Coordinates of N, CA and C in Angstrom, one line a residue:
Chain A
X1 N 0.8 -1.2 0.0 CA 0.0 0.0 0.0 C 0.9 1.3 0.0
X2 N 0.2 2.4 -0.2 CA 0.9 3.6 -0.3 C 1.4 4.0 1.1
X3 N 2.6 4.6 1.2 CA 3.1 5.1 2.4 C 3.5 6.5 2.3
X4 N 3.2 7.3 3.3 CA 3.6 8.7 3.3 C 5.0 8.9 3.8
X5 N 5.7 9.9 3.3 CA 7.0 10.3 3.8 C 6.9 11.2 4.9
X6 N 7.2 10.7 6.1 CA 7.1 11.5 7.3 C 8.5 11.8 7.9
X7 N 8.7 13.1 8.3 CA 10.0 13.4 8.8 C 9.9 14.5 9.9
X8 N 10.8 14.6 10.8 CA 11.9 13.6 11.0 C 11.5 12.3 11.6
X9 N 12.3 11.3 11.5 CA 12.0 10.0 12.1 C 12.0 10.0 13.6
X10 N 12.9 10.8 14.2 CA 12.9 11.0 15.6 C 13.4 12.4 16.0
X11 N 13.0 12.8 17.2 CA 13.4 14.1 17.7 C 13.7 14.0 19.2
X12 N 14.8 14.7 19.6 CA 15.1 14.8 21.0 C 15.2 16.3 21.3
X13 N 14.3 16.8 22.1 CA 14.3 18.2 22.4 C 14.2 18.5 23.9
X14 N 14.5 19.7 24.2 CA 14.4 20.2 25.6 C 13.0 20.6 25.9
X15 N 12.5 20.4 27.1 CA 11.2 20.9 27.5 C 11.1 22.4 27.2
X16 N 10.0 22.8 26.7 CA 9.8 24.2 26.4 C 10.1 24.6 24.9
X17 N 10.8 23.7 24.2 CA 11.1 24.0 22.8 C 9.9 23.7 21.9
X18 N 9.9 24.3 20.7 CA 8.8 24.0 19.8 C 9.3 22.9 18.9
X19 N 8.3 22.2 18.3 CA 8.5 21.0 17.5 C 7.8 21.1 16.2
X20 N 8.4 20.7 15.1 CA 7.8 20.7 13.8 C 8.0 19.4 13.1
X21 N 7.0 18.8 12.5 CA 7.2 17.6 11.7 C 6.2 17.7 10.5
X22 N 6.6 16.9 9.5 CA 5.7 17.1 8.3 C 5.6 15.7 7.5
X23 N 4.6 15.7 6.7 CA 4.4 14.5 5.8 C 4.2 15.0 4.4
X24 N 4.7 14.2 3.5 CA 4.5 14.5 2.0 C 4.1 13.2 1.3
X25 N 3.4 13.4 0.2 CA 2.9 12.3 -0.5 C 2.9 12.6 -2.0
X26 N 3.0 11.6 -2.8 CA 2.9 11.8 -4.3 C 1.5 11.9 -4.7
X27 N 0.5 11.6 -3.9 CA -0.9 11.6 -4.2 C -1.6 12.7 -3.5
X28 N -2.8 13.0 -4.0 CA -3.7 14.0 -3.4 C -4.6 13.3 -2.4
X29 N -4.8 14.0 -1.3 CA -5.7 13.4 -0.3 C -6.9 14.4 0.0
X30 N -8.0 13.8 0.4 CA -9.2 14.6 0.7 C -9.1 15.1 2.2
X31 N -8.4 14.3 3.0 CA -8.3 14.6 4.4 C -6.9 14.3 4.9
X32 N -6.4 15.2 5.8 CA -5.1 14.9 6.5 C -5.5 14.8 8.0
X33 N -4.9 13.7 8.6 CA -5.1 13.5 10.0 C -3.8 13.4 10.8
X34 N -3.7 13.8 12.0 CA -2.5 13.7 12.8 C -2.9 12.9 14.1
X35 N -2.1 11.9 14.5 CA -2.4 11.1 15.6 C -1.1 11.1 16.6
X36 N -1.4 10.8 17.8 CA -0.3 10.5 18.8 C -0.5 9.1 19.4
X37 N 0.5 8.3 19.5 CA 0.4 7.0 20.0 C 1.4 6.8 21.2
X38 N 0.9 6.5 22.4 CA 1.7 6.1 23.5 C 2.0 4.6 23.5
X39 N 3.0 4.2 24.1 CA 3.4 2.8 24.1 C 2.3 1.9 24.5
X40 N 2.0 0.8 23.8 CA 1.0 -0.1 24.1 C -0.4 0.3 24.0
X41 N -0.7 1.5 23.4 CA -2.0 2.0 23.2 C -2.3 2.2 21.7
X42 N -3.6 2.4 21.4 CA -4.0 2.8 20.1 C -3.7 4.2 19.8
X43 N -3.5 4.6 18.5 CA -3.3 6.0 18.2 C -4.5 6.8 18.5
X44 N -4.3 8.1 19.0 CA -5.4 9.0 19.4 C -5.3 10.1 18.4
X45 N -6.5 10.5 17.9 CA -6.6 11.5 16.9 C -6.4 12.9 17.6
X46 N -5.5 13.7 17.0 CA -5.2 15.0 17.5 C -5.9 16.1 16.7
X47 N -5.7 16.0 15.4 CA -6.2 17.1 14.6 C -6.7 16.4 13.2
X48 N -7.8 16.9 12.7 CA -8.3 16.5 11.4 C -8.4 17.7 10.5
X49 N -7.9 17.6 9.3 CA -7.9 18.7 8.3 C -8.7 18.3 7.1
X50 N -9.6 19.1 6.6 CA -10.5 18.7 5.6 C -10.4 19.5 4.3
X51 N -9.6 20.6 4.3 CA -9.7 21.6 3.2 C -8.3 22.1 2.9
X52 N -7.9 22.1 1.6 CA -6.6 22.6 1.2 C -6.4 24.0 1.8
X53 N -5.2 24.2 2.4 CA -4.8 25.5 3.0 C -5.3 25.6 4.4
X54 N -6.1 24.7 4.9 CA -6.7 24.9 6.3 C -5.6 24.8 7.3
X55 N -5.7 25.7 8.3 CA -4.8 25.8 9.4 C -5.7 25.6 10.7
X56 N -5.4 24.6 11.5 CA -6.2 24.2 12.6 C -5.4 24.1 13.8
X57 N -5.9 24.6 15.0 CA -5.2 24.4 16.2 C -6.0 23.6 17.3
X58 N -5.2 22.9 18.1 CA -5.8 22.2 19.2 C -4.9 22.4 20.4
X59 N -5.1 23.4 21.2 CA -4.2 23.8 22.3 C -2.9 24.2 21.8
X60 N -1.8 23.5 22.2 CA -0.5 23.9 21.7 C -0.1 23.3 20.4
X61 N -1.1 22.5 19.8 CA -0.8 21.9 18.5 C -1.4 22.7 17.4
X62 N -0.7 22.8 16.3 CA -1.2 23.5 15.1 C -0.8 22.6 13.9
X63 N -1.8 22.4 13.0 CA -1.5 21.6 11.8 C -2.1 22.3 10.6
X64 N -1.5 22.1 9.4 CA -2.0 22.7 8.2 C -2.1 21.6 7.1
X65 N -3.1 21.8 6.3 CA -3.4 21.0 5.1 C -2.7 21.7 4.0
X66 N -1.7 21.1 3.3 CA -1.0 21.8 2.3 C -1.9 22.2 1.1
X67 N -1.5 23.3 0.5 CA -2.3 23.9 -0.6 C -2.4 22.9 -1.8
X68 N -1.3 22.1 -2.0 CA -1.3 21.2 -3.1 C -2.1 19.9 -2.8
X69 N -2.5 19.7 -1.5 CA -3.2 18.6 -1.0 C -2.3 17.3 -0.9
X70 N -1.0 17.6 -1.1 CA 0.0 16.5 -1.0 C 0.9 16.5 0.2
X71 N 0.6 17.4 1.1 CA 1.5 17.5 2.3 C 0.7 18.2 3.5
X72 N 1.3 18.0 4.7 CA 0.8 18.5 5.9 C 1.9 18.6 6.9
X73 N 1.8 19.6 7.8 CA 2.7 19.7 8.9 C 2.0 19.8 10.2
X74 N 2.7 19.4 11.3 CA 2.2 19.5 12.7 C 3.3 20.3 13.5
X75 N 2.8 21.3 14.2 CA 3.7 22.0 15.1 C 3.2 21.8 16.5
X76 N 4.2 21.7 17.4 CA 3.8 21.6 18.9 C 4.6 22.7 19.5
X77 N 4.0 23.6 20.2 CA 4.7 24.7 20.8 C 4.9 24.4 22.3
X78 N 6.0 25.0 22.8 CA 6.3 24.9 24.3 C 6.1 23.4 24.8
X79 N 6.9 22.5 24.3 CA 6.8 21.1 24.6 C 6.9 20.8 26.1
X80 N 6.2 19.8 26.5 CA 6.2 19.4 27.9 C 6.4 17.9 27.9
X81 N 6.8 17.3 29.1 CA 7.2 15.9 29.1 C 6.1 14.9 28.6
X82 N 4.8 15.3 28.8 CA 3.8 14.4 28.4 C 3.5 14.4 26.8
X83 N 4.3 15.2 26.1 CA 4.2 15.2 24.7 C 5.0 14.0 24.1
X84 N 5.7 13.3 24.9 CA 6.5 12.2 24.5 C 5.6 11.1 23.8
X85 N 6.0 10.6 22.7 CA 5.2 9.5 22.0 C 5.6 9.5 20.6
X86 N 4.8 8.7 19.8 CA 5.0 8.7 18.4 C 3.9 9.3 17.7
X87 N 4.2 10.2 16.8 CA 3.2 11.0 16.0 C 3.1 10.5 14.6
X88 N 1.9 10.2 14.2 CA 1.6 9.7 12.8 C 0.8 10.7 12.1
X89 N 1.1 10.9 10.8 CA 0.2 11.6 9.9 C -0.6 10.5 9.1
X90 N -1.7 10.9 8.6 CA -2.5 10.0 7.7 C -3.2 10.8 6.7
X91 N -3.3 10.2 5.5 CA -4.1 10.9 4.4 C -5.2 9.9 4.1
X92 N -6.4 10.5 3.8 CA -7.6 9.7 3.4 C -8.0 10.0 2.0
X93 N -8.3 8.9 1.3 CA -8.9 9.1 0.0 C -9.8 7.9 -0.2
X94 N -11.0 8.1 -0.6 CA -12.0 7.0 -0.7 C -12.2 6.4 0.7
X95 N -12.2 5.0 0.7 CA -12.4 4.3 2.0 C -11.1 4.0 2.7
X96 N -10.0 4.5 2.2 CA -8.7 4.0 2.7 C -8.0 5.2 3.3
X97 N -7.2 4.8 4.3 CA -6.3 5.8 5.0 C -4.9 5.3 4.9
X98 N -4.0 6.2 4.6 CA -2.5 5.9 4.4 C -1.7 6.6 5.4
X99 N -0.8 5.9 6.0 CA -0.1 6.4 7.2 C 1.4 6.7 6.9
X100 N 1.9 7.7 7.6 CA 3.3 7.9 7.6 C 4.0 6.9 8.6
X101 N 5.3 6.9 8.5 CA 6.1 5.9 9.3 C 6.3 6.4 10.8
X102 N 5.8 7.6 11.1 CA 5.9 8.0 12.5 C 7.1 8.9 12.8
X103 N 6.9 9.8 13.7 CA 8.0 10.6 14.3 C 8.0 10.3 15.8
X104 N 9.1 9.8 16.3 CA 9.3 9.5 17.7 C 9.8 10.8 18.4
X105 N 9.0 11.3 19.4 CA 9.4 12.5 20.1 C 9.8 12.2 21.5
X106 N 11.0 12.7 21.9 CA 11.5 12.6 23.3 C 11.7 14.0 23.8
X107 N 11.1 14.3 24.9 CA 11.2 15.6 25.6 C 12.1 15.4 26.8
X108 N 13.2 16.2 26.8 CA 14.1 16.1 28.0 C 13.8 17.2 29.0
X109 N 13.4 16.8 30.2 CA 13.0 17.8 31.2 C 14.1 18.8 31.5
Chain B
X1 N -21.7 9.5 22.5 CA -20.5 9.5 21.8 C -20.1 8.1 21.4
X2 N -19.1 8.1 20.5 CA -18.8 6.8 19.9 C -17.6 6.2 20.7
X3 N -17.6 4.9 20.9 CA -16.5 4.2 21.5 C -16.2 2.9 20.7
X4 N -15.0 2.5 20.8 CA -14.5 1.3 20.1 C -13.8 0.4 21.1
X5 N -14.2 -0.9 21.1 CA -13.6 -1.8 22.1 C -12.9 -2.9 21.4
X6 N -11.9 -3.4 21.9 CA -11.1 -4.6 21.4 C -10.9 -5.5 22.6
X7 N -11.0 -6.8 22.3 CA -10.5 -7.8 23.3 C -10.1 -9.1 22.6
X8 N -9.1 -9.8 23.2 CA -8.6 -9.4 24.5 C -7.5 -8.3 24.3
X9 N -7.0 -7.8 25.4 CA -6.0 -6.7 25.4 C -4.6 -7.4 25.1
X10 N -4.4 -8.6 25.6 CA -3.2 -9.3 25.4 C -3.4 -10.7 25.3
X11 N -2.7 -11.4 24.4 CA -2.9 -12.8 24.1 C -1.6 -13.4 23.8
X12 N -1.3 -14.6 24.4 CA -0.1 -15.4 24.1 C -0.7 -16.7 23.6
X13 N -0.3 -17.1 22.4 CA -0.8 -18.3 21.8 C 0.4 -19.1 21.2
X14 N 0.2 -20.5 21.3 CA 1.3 -21.3 20.6 C 1.1 -21.3 19.1
X15 N 2.2 -21.5 18.4 CA 2.2 -21.7 17.0 C 1.2 -22.8 16.6
X16 N 0.4 -22.6 15.6 CA -0.5 -23.6 15.1 C -1.9 -23.5 15.7
X17 N -2.0 -22.7 16.7 CA -3.3 -22.6 17.4 C -4.2 -21.6 16.6
X18 N -5.6 -21.6 16.9 CA -6.5 -20.7 16.2 C -6.5 -19.3 16.9
X19 N -7.0 -18.3 16.2 CA -7.1 -17.0 16.7 C -8.4 -16.4 16.5
X20 N -8.9 -15.6 17.4 CA -10.1 -14.8 17.2 C -10.0 -13.5 18.0
X21 N -9.9 -12.4 17.3 CA -9.9 -11.1 18.0 C -11.1 -10.4 17.6
X22 N -11.7 -9.7 18.6 CA -13.0 -9.1 18.4 C -12.9 -7.6 18.6
X23 N -13.7 -6.9 17.8 CA -13.8 -5.4 17.8 C -15.2 -5.0 17.7
X24 N -15.7 -4.1 18.6 CA -17.1 -3.6 18.5 C -17.0 -2.1 18.6
X25 N -18.0 -1.5 17.9 CA -18.1 0.0 18.0 C -19.5 0.3 18.5
X26 N -19.5 1.3 19.4 CA -20.8 1.8 19.9 C -21.0 3.2 19.5
X27 N -22.3 3.6 19.4 CA -22.6 5.0 19.2 C -22.6 5.5 17.7
X28 N -22.5 4.6 16.8 CA -22.6 5.0 15.4 C -23.2 3.8 14.6
X29 N -23.7 4.1 13.4 CA -24.2 3.0 12.6 C -23.6 3.0 11.2
X30 N -23.4 1.8 10.7 CA -22.8 1.6 9.4 C -21.5 2.2 9.2
X31 N -20.6 2.0 10.2 CA -19.2 2.5 10.0 C -18.4 1.7 9.1
X32 N -17.4 2.3 8.5 CA -16.3 1.5 7.9 C -15.5 0.9 9.0
X33 N -15.1 -0.3 8.9 CA -14.2 -1.0 9.9 C -12.9 -1.5 9.3
X34 N -11.9 -1.4 10.1 CA -10.5 -1.7 9.6 C -9.8 -2.6 10.7
X35 N -8.9 -3.5 10.2 CA -7.9 -4.2 11.0 C -6.6 -3.8 10.5
X36 N -5.7 -3.3 11.4 CA -4.3 -3.1 11.1 C -3.4 -3.9 12.0
X37 N -2.2 -4.2 11.5 CA -1.2 -4.8 12.3 C 0.0 -3.8 12.4
X38 N 0.5 -3.6 13.6 CA 1.7 -2.8 13.8 C 2.8 -3.6 14.4
X39 N 3.8 -3.8 13.6 CA 5.0 -4.5 14.1 C 5.8 -3.6 14.9
X40 N 6.8 -4.1 15.6 CA 7.7 -3.3 16.3 C 8.4 -2.3 15.4
X41 N 8.5 -1.0 15.7 CA 9.1 -0.1 14.8 C 8.0 0.7 14.1
X42 N 6.7 0.6 14.5 CA 5.7 1.6 14.2 C 4.8 1.5 13.0
X43 N 5.3 1.0 11.9 CA 4.5 1.1 10.7 C 3.1 0.4 10.8
X44 N 2.1 1.0 10.3 CA 0.7 0.5 10.4 C 0.4 -0.2 9.0
X45 N 0.1 -1.5 9.1 CA -0.1 -2.3 7.9 C -1.6 -2.6 7.9
X46 N -2.3 -2.1 6.8 CA -3.7 -2.4 6.7 C -3.9 -3.9 6.3
X47 N -4.7 -4.6 7.1 CA -5.0 -6.0 6.8 C -6.3 -6.2 6.1
X48 N -7.4 -5.7 6.6 CA -8.7 -5.8 6.1 C -9.5 -4.6 6.3
X49 N -10.5 -4.3 5.5 CA -11.5 -3.3 5.8 C -12.8 -3.7 5.3
X50 N -13.9 -3.1 5.9 CA -15.2 -3.5 5.6 C -16.1 -2.3 5.5
X51 N -16.9 -2.2 4.4 CA -17.8 -1.1 4.3 C -19.2 -1.5 4.7
X52 N -19.5 -2.7 5.0 CA -20.8 -3.2 5.4 C -20.8 -4.6 5.8
X53 N -21.9 -5.1 6.4 CA -22.0 -6.4 6.9 C -21.7 -7.4 5.8
X54 N -20.8 -8.4 6.1 CA -20.5 -9.4 5.1 C -19.6 -8.9 4.0
X55 N -19.2 -7.7 4.0 CA -18.3 -7.1 2.9 C -16.9 -7.0 3.5
X56 N -15.9 -7.7 3.0 CA -14.6 -7.7 3.5 C -13.6 -7.5 2.3
X57 N -12.7 -6.5 2.4 CA -11.7 -6.3 1.4 C -10.3 -6.7 2.1
X58 N -9.6 -7.6 1.5 CA -8.3 -8.0 2.0 C -7.2 -7.3 1.3
X59 N -6.3 -6.7 2.1 CA -5.2 -6.0 1.5 C -3.9 -6.8 1.4
X60 N -3.7 -7.7 2.3 CA -2.5 -8.5 2.4 C -2.8 -10.0 2.4
X61 N -2.4 -10.8 1.4 CA -2.7 -12.2 1.4 C -1.9 -12.9 2.5
X62 N -2.5 -13.6 3.4 CA -1.8 -14.3 4.5 C -2.8 -15.3 5.2
X63 N -2.4 -15.8 6.3 CA -3.2 -16.8 6.9 C -4.3 -16.2 7.9
X64 N -4.5 -14.9 7.7 CA -5.6 -14.3 8.5 C -6.8 -14.1 7.7
X65 N -8.0 -14.0 8.4 CA -9.2 -13.7 7.7 C -10.0 -12.8 8.6
X66 N -11.0 -12.1 8.0 CA -11.9 -11.2 8.8 C -13.3 -11.5 8.5
X67 N -14.2 -11.2 9.4 CA -15.6 -11.3 9.2 C -16.3 -10.2 9.9
X68 N -17.5 -9.8 9.3 CA -18.3 -8.8 9.9 C -19.7 -9.3 10.0
X69 N -20.0 -10.0 11.1 CA -21.3 -10.6 11.2 C -22.4 -9.7 11.6
X70 N -22.1 -8.5 12.2 CA -23.1 -7.5 12.6 C -22.5 -6.2 12.2
X71 N -23.4 -5.2 12.1 CA -23.0 -3.8 11.6 C -21.8 -3.3 12.4
X72 N -21.7 -3.5 13.7 CA -20.7 -2.8 14.5 C -19.7 -3.8 15.1
X73 N -19.6 -5.0 14.5 CA -18.7 -6.0 15.0 C -17.8 -6.5 13.9
X74 N -16.5 -6.6 14.2 CA -15.5 -6.9 13.2 C -14.6 -7.9 13.9
X75 N -14.3 -9.1 13.3 CA -13.6 -10.2 13.9 C -12.4 -10.5 13.0
X76 N -11.3 -10.7 13.6 CA -10.0 -11.1 12.9 C -9.7 -12.5 13.4
X77 N -9.5 -13.4 12.4 CA -9.3 -14.9 12.8 C -8.2 -15.5 12.1
X78 N -7.7 -16.6 12.6 CA -6.8 -17.4 11.9 C -7.0 -18.9 12.3
X79 N -6.8 -19.8 11.4 CA -7.0 -21.2 11.8 C -5.7 -21.8 12.4
X80 N -4.6 -21.3 11.9 CA -3.3 -21.7 12.5 C -2.3 -20.6 12.5
X81 N -2.0 -20.1 13.7 CA -1.1 -19.0 13.9 C 0.4 -19.4 13.5
X82 N 1.1 -18.4 13.0 CA 2.5 -18.5 12.7 C 3.3 -17.6 13.6
X83 N 4.5 -17.8 13.8 CA 5.4 -16.9 14.6 C 5.3 -15.5 14.1
X84 N 5.2 -15.3 12.8 CA 5.2 -14.0 12.2 C 3.9 -13.3 12.4
X85 N 2.9 -13.9 13.0 CA 1.7 -13.2 13.3 C 1.7 -12.4 14.5
X86 N 2.8 -12.5 15.3 CA 3.0 -11.7 16.5 C 3.0 -10.2 16.1
X87 N 2.4 -9.4 17.0 CA 2.3 -8.0 16.7 C 1.2 -7.3 17.5
X88 N 1.0 -6.1 17.2 CA 0.0 -5.3 17.9 C -1.1 -5.0 16.9
X89 N -2.3 -5.5 17.2 CA -3.4 -5.5 16.2 C -4.4 -4.4 16.6
X90 N -4.7 -3.5 15.7 CA -5.5 -2.4 15.9 C -6.8 -2.4 15.1
X91 N -7.9 -2.2 15.7 CA -9.1 -2.1 15.0 C -9.5 -0.6 14.9
X92 N -10.1 -0.2 13.8 CA -10.4 1.2 13.7 C -11.8 1.3 13.0
X93 N -12.4 2.5 13.2 CA -13.7 2.7 12.4 C -13.5 4.1 11.8
X94 N -14.3 4.3 10.8 CA -14.2 5.7 10.1 C -15.6 6.1 9.8
X95 N -15.7 7.4 9.6 CA -16.9 8.1 9.2 C -16.5 9.2 8.2
X96 N -17.5 9.4 7.3 CA -17.3 10.6 6.5 C -16.5 10.4 5.2
X97 N -16.1 9.1 4.9 CA -15.3 8.9 3.7 C -16.1 9.2 2.4
X98 N -17.4 9.1 2.5 CA -18.2 9.3 1.3 C -18.4 10.8 1.1
X99 N -18.2 11.6 2.1 CA -18.3 13.1 2.0 C -17.0 13.8 1.9
X100 N -15.9 13.0 1.7 CA -14.6 13.5 1.5 C -14.1 14.2 2.8
X101 N -14.7 13.8 4.0 CA -14.2 14.3 5.3 C -14.0 13.1 6.2
X102 N -13.2 12.2 5.6 CA -13.0 10.9 6.3 C -12.1 11.1 7.6
X103 N -12.6 10.6 8.7 CA -11.9 10.6 9.9 C -11.9 9.2 10.5
X104 N -10.8 8.8 11.0 CA -10.6 7.4 11.5 C -10.2 7.4 13.0
X105 N -10.8 6.5 13.7 CA -10.6 6.4 15.2 C -10.2 5.0 15.5
X106 N -9.2 4.8 16.4 CA -8.6 3.5 16.7 C -9.1 3.0 18.1
X107 N -9.1 1.7 18.2 CA -9.3 1.0 19.4 C -8.0 0.9 20.2
X108 N -8.1 0.3 21.4 CA -6.9 0.3 22.3 C -5.9 -0.7 21.9
X109 N -6.2 -1.7 21.0 CA -5.3 -2.6 20.5 C -5.2 -3.9 21.2
X110 N -4.8 -5.0 20.5 CA -4.5 -6.3 21.2 C -3.1 -6.7 20.9
X111 N -2.3 -6.9 21.9 CA -1.0 -7.4 21.8 C -1.0 -8.9 21.7
X112 N -0.5 -9.4 20.5 CA -0.5 -10.9 20.3 C 1.0 -11.4 20.3
X113 N 1.2 -12.4 21.1 CA 2.6 -13.0 21.0 C 2.4 -14.5 20.7
X114 N 3.0 -14.9 19.6 CA 2.9 -16.3 19.2 C 4.2 -16.9 19.5
X115 N 4.2 -18.0 20.3 CA 5.4 -18.7 20.7 C 5.5 -20.1 20.1

């Protein structure tokens, strides 16, 4: 199946720093989604984007749906220790969802 | 509100034994349902999805099968487990794919260890 290019693969940052990660695809998507997964648990939806160019915030998280519909980014401002986890992007077209390979985030107190 | 349940949470099975993992969704009707496997190292591999009762699409040929006996119930099965079937199995449901506002929600997962 199709896989999205997600970067960076991992990040080690100091508490309080901002974080940025992105996903690109060769295909156009109708929807971009961002998830966070803690160890041993299912991914939890953070932000859903439905329109090209859309910029959406959820607390300290901000995500954008790229204007070409082939990319999206997620920013986390003022990181805190509980932000630790793996972040996944996903693109939706038809009945299927395609996932990035994940960004592992470590926050150093 | 909608909730998705999976059980069991953890399972240890011998090679060659059968498997049955169950997923149920509450609070919505006629959802699309999905089974994914997540091996160590994060990637999500789509195994099956269903757009309605009795309708199953298989993405990866293997010794697993899926069934949807009721609108909000999705079952992942195997007649004989292999060592390579070990992994973290995630069930998900989605809404809005026909409106181009598709959103997908995941269950808590089942950790399967085949020995």
